[in-house]
Coordinates of C-alpha atoms and ligand atoms in Angstrom, one line a residue:
M1 CA 9.0 -94.7 -40.7
I2 CA 5.7 -94.7 -42.6
S3 CA 5.0 -91.1 -41.7
E4 CA 8.0 -90.2 -43.8
K5 CA 6.6 -91.9 -46.9
L6 CA 3.8 -89.5 -47.7
N7 CA 3.5 -87.5 -50.8
S8 CA 6.7 -85.4 -50.8
A9 CA 4.7 -82.2 -51.5
V10 CA 3.2 -82.3 -48.0
Y11 CA 6.6 -82.0 -46.4
G12 CA 7.1 -78.7 -48.3
A13 CA 4.0 -77.1 -46.8
K14 CA 4.2 -75.2 -43.6
R15 CA 1.7 -74.2 -40.9
S16 CA 0.8 -70.5 -40.8
A17 CA 2.8 -68.6 -38.2
I18 CA -0.5 -66.6 -37.6
R19 CA -1.6 -69.5 -35.4
E20 CA 1.5 -69.4 -33.3
F21 CA 1.0 -65.7 -32.6
S22 CA -2.7 -66.3 -31.8
R23 CA -1.7 -69.0 -29.3
M24 CA 0.8 -66.7 -27.6
A25 CA -1.9 -64.0 -27.3
R26 CA -4.4 -66.5 -25.8
E27 CA -1.9 -67.7 -23.3
T28 CA -1.0 -64.1 -22.1
P29 CA -3.5 -63.1 -19.5
G30 CA -5.4 -59.9 -20.3
C31 CA -4.0 -59.7 -23.9
L32 CA -6.2 -58.0 -26.4
A33 CA -6.1 -59.0 -30.1
L34 CA -6.4 -56.8 -33.1
A35 CA -5.4 -59.9 -35.1
L36 CA -8.6 -61.6 -36.1
G37 CA -9.3 -62.3 -39.8
E38 CA -13.0 -62.7 -39.4
P39 CA -16.0 -60.5 -38.7
D40 CA -16.9 -60.0 -35.0
F41 CA -20.6 -60.1 -35.9
D42 CA -22.9 -63.1 -35.8
T43 CA -24.4 -64.5 -39.0
P44 CA -27.6 -62.5 -39.7
E45 CA -30.6 -64.1 -38.1
C46 CA -32.5 -64.5 -41.4
V47 CA -29.7 -66.6 -42.7
R48 CA -29.6 -68.8 -39.6
D49 CA -33.4 -69.1 -39.8
A50 CA -33.2 -70.2 -43.4
A51 CA -30.8 -73.0 -42.5
R52 CA -33.1 -74.2 -39.7
A53 CA -36.1 -74.1 -42.1
A54 CA -34.1 -76.1 -44.7
L55 CA -33.3 -78.8 -42.1
D56 CA -37.0 -78.9 -41.0
A57 CA -38.1 -79.3 -44.6
G58 CA -35.8 -82.3 -45.0
E59 CA -33.2 -80.8 -47.3
T60 CA -30.7 -83.2 -45.9
H61 CA -29.9 -85.3 -48.9
Y62 CA -27.3 -85.5 -51.6
I63 CA -27.7 -82.6 -54.1
E64 CA -26.0 -81.7 -57.4
N65 CA -22.2 -81.7 -57.0
N66 CA -21.7 -78.2 -58.2
G67 CA -24.4 -76.8 -56.0
S68 CA -28.2 -76.7 -56.2
A69 CA -29.6 -75.2 -59.4
D70 CA -31.4 -72.7 -57.2
L71 CA -28.2 -71.4 -55.6
R72 CA -26.2 -71.4 -58.8
G73 CA -28.9 -69.5 -60.5
R74 CA -29.0 -67.0 -57.6
V75 CA -25.2 -66.6 -57.6
A76 CA -25.3 -65.9 -61.4
R77 CA -28.0 -63.3 -60.9
F78 CA -26.2 -61.7 -57.9
E79 CA -22.9 -61.4 -59.9
R80 CA -24.8 -59.9 -62.9
E81 CA -26.9 -57.4 -60.9
K82 CA -24.4 -56.5 -58.2
N83 CA -21.1 -56.7 -60.0
G84 CA -21.9 -56.5 -63.7
F85 CA -20.3 -59.9 -64.2
Y86 CA -22.2 -62.1 -66.6
C87 CA -22.1 -65.8 -66.2
S88 CA -24.5 -68.7 -66.5
P89 CA -25.3 -71.1 -63.6
R90 CA -23.3 -73.8 -65.5
Q91 CA -20.2 -71.8 -64.8
V92 CA -20.6 -71.9 -61.0
I93 CA -19.3 -74.4 -58.5
V94 CA -20.4 -73.9 -54.9
T95 CA -17.3 -74.8 -52.9
A96 CA -16.3 -75.3 -49.2
G97 CA -15.4 -71.6 -48.8
A98 CA -13.0 -69.6 -51.0
T99 CA -10.3 -71.9 -49.7
E100 CA -11.6 -74.9 -51.7
A101 CA -12.2 -72.7 -54.7
L102 CA -8.5 -71.6 -54.6
F103 CA -7.4 -75.2 -54.1
I104 CA -9.3 -76.7 -57.0
S105 CA -8.3 -73.8 -59.2
L106 CA -4.6 -74.3 -58.6
F107 CA -4.7 -78.1 -58.5
G108 CA -6.7 -78.0 -61.7
I109 CA -4.3 -75.8 -63.7
L110 CA -0.8 -76.5 -62.4
N111 CA 1.5 -79.1 -63.8
P112 CA 4.7 -79.7 -61.8
G113 CA 7.1 -76.7 -62.1
D114 CA 4.4 -74.3 -63.4
E115 CA 4.8 -70.8 -62.0
V116 CA 2.2 -68.7 -60.2
I117 CA 2.9 -65.0 -59.8
V118 CA 1.5 -63.7 -56.5
P119 CA 1.7 -60.0 -55.6
T120 CA 2.9 -59.8 -52.0
P121 CA 2.1 -59.0 -49.2
A122 CA -0.4 -61.8 -49.7
F123 CA -2.7 -64.2 -47.8
V124 CA -0.5 -67.2 -46.9
L125 CA -2.8 -69.8 -48.4
Y126 CA -1.7 -69.1 -52.0
E127 CA 1.9 -70.1 -51.4
E128 CA 1.1 -73.2 -49.5
I129 CA -1.5 -74.4 -52.0
I130 CA 0.8 -73.7 -54.9
K131 CA 3.5 -75.8 -53.3
L132 CA 1.1 -78.6 -52.4
C133 CA 0.2 -78.7 -56.1
R134 CA 3.9 -78.8 -57.1
G135 CA 3.8 -75.4 -58.6
V136 CA 6.4 -72.6 -58.1
F137 CA 5.4 -69.6 -56.0
V138 CA 6.7 -66.4 -57.6
P139 CA 6.3 -63.4 -55.3
L140 CA 6.0 -59.9 -56.7
D141 CA 6.8 -57.4 -54.0
T142 CA 4.4 -54.5 -54.1
S143 CA 5.5 -53.0 -50.8
V144 CA 8.0 -51.0 -52.9
S145 CA 5.2 -49.5 -55.1
G146 CA 2.5 -48.5 -52.7
F147 CA 0.9 -51.9 -52.7
Q148 CA 0.1 -51.5 -56.4
I149 CA 1.4 -53.5 -59.3
D150 CA 4.3 -52.0 -61.2
P151 CA 4.0 -53.1 -64.9
A152 CA 7.8 -53.5 -65.4
A153 CA 8.2 -55.5 -62.2
L154 CA 5.3 -57.7 -63.3
R155 CA 6.9 -58.2 -66.7
S156 CA 10.2 -59.2 -65.1
K157 CA 8.4 -62.1 -63.3
L158 CA 6.8 -63.5 -66.5
S159 CA 8.4 -66.7 -67.9
P160 CA 7.4 -69.4 -70.4
R161 CA 6.3 -71.4 -67.3
T162 CA 4.0 -68.7 -65.9
K163 CA 0.6 -70.4 -65.6
A164 CA -1.4 -68.0 -63.4
I165 CA -1.4 -64.7 -61.6
V166 CA -3.4 -64.4 -58.3
L167 CA -5.1 -61.1 -57.6
N168 CA -6.6 -60.2 -54.3
T169 CA -8.5 -56.9 -54.2
P170 CA -9.3 -55.6 -51.6
N171 CA -6.2 -57.2 -50.3
N172 CA -5.5 -59.2 -47.2
P173 CA -3.4 -57.9 -45.3
T174 CA -3.1 -54.3 -46.7
G175 CA -6.8 -53.5 -47.2
C176 CA -5.7 -51.7 -50.5
V177 CA -7.7 -52.0 -53.7
Y178 CA -5.9 -52.2 -57.0
T179 CA -6.0 -49.1 -59.2
P180 CA -7.1 -49.4 -62.9
E181 CA -3.4 -49.1 -63.8
S182 CA -2.5 -52.1 -61.6
L183 CA -5.3 -54.2 -63.2
A184 CA -4.3 -53.0 -66.7
A185 CA -0.7 -54.2 -66.0
V186 CA -2.1 -57.7 -65.3
R187 CA -4.3 -57.6 -68.4
D188 CA -1.3 -56.7 -70.5
A189 CA 0.7 -59.6 -69.0
A190 CA -2.1 -62.1 -69.5
A191 CA -3.6 -61.1 -72.8
G192 CA -2.6 -63.4 -75.7
R193 CA -0.9 -65.9 -73.3
D194 CA -2.1 -69.1 -71.7
I195 CA -2.1 -67.5 -68.3
F196 CA -5.0 -67.8 -65.8
V197 CA -5.9 -64.8 -63.6
I198 CA -7.3 -66.0 -60.3
C199 CA -9.4 -63.2 -58.8
D200 CA -9.8 -63.6 -55.1
D201 CA -12.4 -61.0 -54.6
V202 CA -13.7 -62.2 -51.2
Y203 CA -13.6 -58.7 -49.7
R204 CA -15.3 -57.1 -52.6
Q205 CA -18.4 -56.2 -50.7
L206 CA -16.4 -54.6 -48.0
V207 CA -15.2 -51.6 -49.9
Y208 CA -15.2 -47.9 -48.8
T209 CA -14.5 -46.2 -52.1
D210 CA -16.5 -45.7 -55.3
A211 CA -13.2 -46.4 -57.2
Y212 CA -13.3 -50.2 -56.8
H213 CA -12.6 -52.3 -59.9
S214 CA -12.4 -56.0 -60.3
F215 CA -10.3 -57.8 -62.9
T216 CA -13.5 -59.5 -64.0
E217 CA -14.3 -56.3 -65.8
F218 CA -11.9 -57.3 -68.5
R219 CA -14.5 -59.3 -70.4
E220 CA -12.2 -60.0 -73.3
L221 CA -10.1 -62.2 -71.0
R222 CA -13.1 -64.1 -69.5
E223 CA -11.9 -67.5 -70.7
Q224 CA -8.8 -67.0 -68.5
I225 CA -10.5 -65.7 -65.4
L226 CA -11.3 -67.7 -62.4
L227 CA -13.4 -65.8 -59.9
V228 CA -13.2 -66.9 -56.2
Q229 CA -15.9 -65.8 -53.8
S230 CA -16.9 -66.5 -50.3
F231 CA -19.9 -66.1 -48.0
S232 CA -17.5 -65.8 -45.0
K233 CA -16.7 -62.1 -44.9
P234 CA -19.7 -60.1 -46.0
Y235 CA -22.3 -62.2 -44.1
A236 CA -20.1 -63.2 -41.1
M237 CA -20.3 -66.9 -42.1
T238 CA -16.7 -68.1 -41.7
G239 CA -17.7 -71.3 -39.9
W240 CA -20.3 -72.3 -42.5
R241 CA -17.6 -73.0 -45.1
V242 CA -19.4 -71.9 -48.3
G243 CA -18.0 -70.0 -51.3
Y244 CA -18.0 -70.3 -55.0
L245 CA -15.8 -70.5 -58.1
I246 CA -16.8 -69.1 -61.5
G247 CA -14.9 -69.7 -64.7
A248 CA -15.3 -70.5 -68.4
E249 CA -17.6 -73.4 -68.9
A250 CA -15.0 -75.7 -70.5
V251 CA -12.6 -75.0 -67.6
I252 CA -15.3 -75.5 -64.9
E253 CA -16.3 -78.8 -66.5
R254 CA -12.8 -80.1 -65.7
L255 CA -12.4 -78.4 -62.3
E256 CA -15.8 -79.8 -61.1
L257 CA -14.2 -83.3 -61.2
I258 CA -11.8 -82.3 -58.5
H259 CA -14.6 -80.9 -56.4
Q260 CA -16.8 -83.9 -57.0
F261 CA -14.1 -86.4 -56.0
A262 CA -12.9 -84.4 -53.0
V263 CA -16.0 -83.0 -51.3
V264 CA -19.0 -84.2 -53.4
S265 CA -20.9 -81.0 -52.6
T266 CA -21.2 -78.4 -49.9
P267 CA -23.9 -79.1 -47.3
A268 CA -27.5 -78.9 -48.7
P269 CA -29.2 -77.0 -45.9
F270 CA -26.4 -74.4 -46.0
Q271 CA -26.9 -73.8 -49.7
R272 CA -30.5 -72.9 -49.0
A273 CA -29.3 -70.4 -46.3
C274 CA -26.8 -68.9 -48.7
M275 CA -29.6 -67.9 -51.0
T276 CA -31.0 -65.8 -48.1
A277 CA -27.5 -64.4 -47.5
L278 CA -27.4 -63.1 -51.1
D279 CA -30.7 -61.2 -50.4
F280 CA -29.2 -59.7 -47.2
D281 CA -28.0 -56.1 -47.4
P282 CA -24.7 -55.9 -45.5
S283 CA -24.6 -52.0 -45.7
E284 CA -25.0 -51.7 -41.9
L285 CA -21.9 -53.8 -41.4
I286 CA -20.0 -51.9 -44.0
E287 CA -20.8 -48.6 -42.3
T288 CA -19.5 -50.0 -39.0
Y289 CA -16.3 -51.0 -40.7
R290 CA -16.0 -47.7 -42.4
R291 CA -16.4 -45.8 -39.2
R292 CA -13.8 -48.1 -37.4
R293 CA -11.4 -47.6 -40.3
E294 CA -11.6 -43.8 -40.0
Y295 CA -10.9 -44.1 -36.3
V296 CA -7.9 -46.4 -36.7
L297 CA -6.4 -44.2 -39.4
A298 CA -6.8 -41.1 -37.3
R299 CA -5.2 -42.8 -34.3
L300 CA -2.3 -44.2 -36.3
D301 CA -1.8 -40.7 -37.8
G302 CA -1.8 -39.3 -34.3
M303 CA 1.0 -41.7 -33.3
G304 CA 3.1 -40.9 -36.3
M305 CA 2.8 -44.4 -37.8
D306 CA 3.1 -44.6 -41.6
V307 CA 0.2 -46.4 -43.3
T308 CA -1.0 -46.7 -46.9
R309 CA -4.7 -45.8 -46.7
P310 CA -6.8 -49.0 -47.1
D311 CA -10.0 -48.8 -49.1
G312 CA -11.5 -52.2 -48.2
A313 CA -11.6 -55.3 -46.1
F314 CA -11.0 -54.8 -42.3
Y315 CA -7.3 -54.5 -42.1
V316 CA -4.6 -51.8 -41.9
F317 CA -1.0 -52.5 -42.5
P318 CA 1.2 -49.8 -41.0
S319 CA 5.0 -49.7 -41.4
I320 CA 7.1 -50.5 -38.3
A321 CA 10.4 -50.0 -40.2
K322 CA 11.4 -47.0 -38.1
Y323 CA 11.4 -49.0 -34.8
G324 CA 14.3 -51.2 -35.9
L325 CA 12.7 -54.5 -35.0
S326 CA 11.7 -57.4 -37.2
S327 CA 7.9 -57.8 -37.5
G328 CA 8.0 -61.0 -35.5
E329 CA 10.1 -59.4 -32.7
F330 CA 7.8 -56.3 -32.7
C331 CA 4.7 -58.5 -32.3
R332 CA 6.2 -60.8 -29.7
R333 CA 7.3 -57.9 -27.5
M334 CA 4.0 -56.1 -28.0
I335 CA 2.2 -59.2 -26.6
S336 CA 4.4 -59.6 -23.6
E337 CA 5.1 -56.0 -22.8
A338 CA 1.9 -54.2 -23.8
G339 CA -0.7 -57.0 -23.9
L340 CA -1.7 -56.4 -27.5
A341 CA -1.6 -58.9 -30.4
A342 CA -1.2 -58.0 -34.0
T343 CA -0.1 -60.1 -36.9
P344 CA 3.5 -59.7 -38.1
G345 CA 4.1 -58.8 -41.7
F346 CA 6.4 -61.7 -42.3
C347 CA 3.3 -64.0 -42.2
F348 CA 2.3 -62.3 -45.5
G349 CA 5.8 -62.2 -47.0
A350 CA 6.4 -58.5 -46.0
E351 CA 8.9 -57.6 -43.3
G352 CA 8.7 -54.1 -41.8
F353 CA 4.9 -54.1 -41.3
I354 CA 2.2 -55.4 -38.9
R355 CA -1.4 -56.1 -39.7
L356 CA -4.1 -54.7 -37.4
S357 CA -7.6 -55.9 -37.8
Y358 CA -10.6 -53.8 -36.8
C359 CA -13.0 -56.8 -36.4
C360 CA -13.6 -56.1 -32.7
S361 CA -15.8 -53.9 -30.6
D362 CA -15.2 -50.1 -30.4
E363 CA -14.0 -50.5 -26.8
V364 CA -11.4 -53.2 -27.6
L365 CA -10.3 -51.1 -30.6
R366 CA -9.8 -48.0 -28.5
E367 CA -8.0 -49.8 -25.7
G368 CA -5.9 -51.8 -28.2
L369 CA -4.8 -48.6 -30.0
D370 CA -4.0 -47.0 -26.6
R371 CA -1.7 -50.0 -25.9
L372 CA -0.1 -49.7 -29.3
E373 CA 0.6 -46.1 -28.7
R374 CA 2.2 -46.7 -25.3
F375 CA 4.2 -49.6 -26.7
I376 CA 5.7 -47.6 -29.6
H377 CA 6.6 -44.8 -27.1
T378 CA 8.8 -47.3 -25.2
L379 CA 10.6 -48.1 -28.5
K380 CA 11.6 -44.5 -29.3
Ligands
PMP401 N1 -9.0 -65.3 -49.5 C1 -8.6 -64.3 -48.7 C2 -7.9 -63.1 -49.2 C3 -8.9 -64.4 -47.3 O1 -8.5 -63.5 -46.4 C4 -9.6 -65.6 -46.8 C5 -9.9 -65.8 -45.4 N2 -9.1 -65.3 -44.4 C6 -9.9 -66.6 -47.8 C7 -9.6 -66.4 -49.1 C8 -10.6 -67.9 -47.4 O2 -12.0 -67.6 -47.1 P1 -13.0 -68.8 -46.8 O3 -13.4 -68.7 -45.4 O4 -14.1 -68.6 -47.7 O5 -12.3 -70.1 -47.1

């Protein structure tokens, strides 16, 4: 059969189980979901207006592959002013979301059999892209070290085939941010070796602590750093599909070929709107998430659920170990018996946990947590 004659790498990739759980929730009447991975807000009006104005002004033609000079310049200024990360517009590729930035990074650096260390629990995309690119996914379990990176554990994963380490802070699904010690462990592992550090900082603007640090602060390793960013989360623009990748100029010159031959460029009118997004101050959204996070943590505490305090993103990742069910079983039963959907930890490579997202209205959050409380009572 011709369908069995495809590139063998595509048979190794699997669909995310998150979709299966979302489907179950949708098909269960009255089920509430604390499972979403995207803001419940609409894209700010000024950003939508900017896209409309760009269309009306006829900005509908091919543009530079890596993104308009205006947007790349704006991105470089944003990174410098907001994050203290110095780069030139030539180091920026505007991509189809962070997803494409991750894909072209991994496709561009991996030879067959090259290893990529990924601290887990982790966003599922990394493992699947690594496999599609014929690399080897090497998980580093951080659930045993408070979701931080233990230097000895990291050293034990290094091999002559290690090509990259993926860092995601704040993290999906834990919401945790890496401490300076965790980041220093990665610096020590990568320094002096031909290892890339892919910094997936897409939740960086959604941080509720002053103690946030990005790996990009290690300027001495800047040749090895690939910074992945997205407009999806801070500006509620998940459906627009725009993000960017920043790396050393000589690396970006190569990676841009993959982008050029796969997508040509991201849509021109949206690039104009993204400039407006970078001018938008998301602090009101951040305050809303901060308030919801406090509420969720207080409720989980009241229920006696153990959780590592998250400092960013819009997720909490409590332990369910004491209830004696696998995370899949816990979530399946919670949907059918309590009408509440969460995402099982196994979807992120971590059994014994569930991910709750607070991307929903206050009422849904309150009712959802009431249902969680009633459900765990039935398990005791
Ligand atoms: N990285 C992480 C950690 C994410 O959670 C997501 C989205 N869920 C992405 C990357 C992809 O984002 P985008 O919409 O920009 O492709």
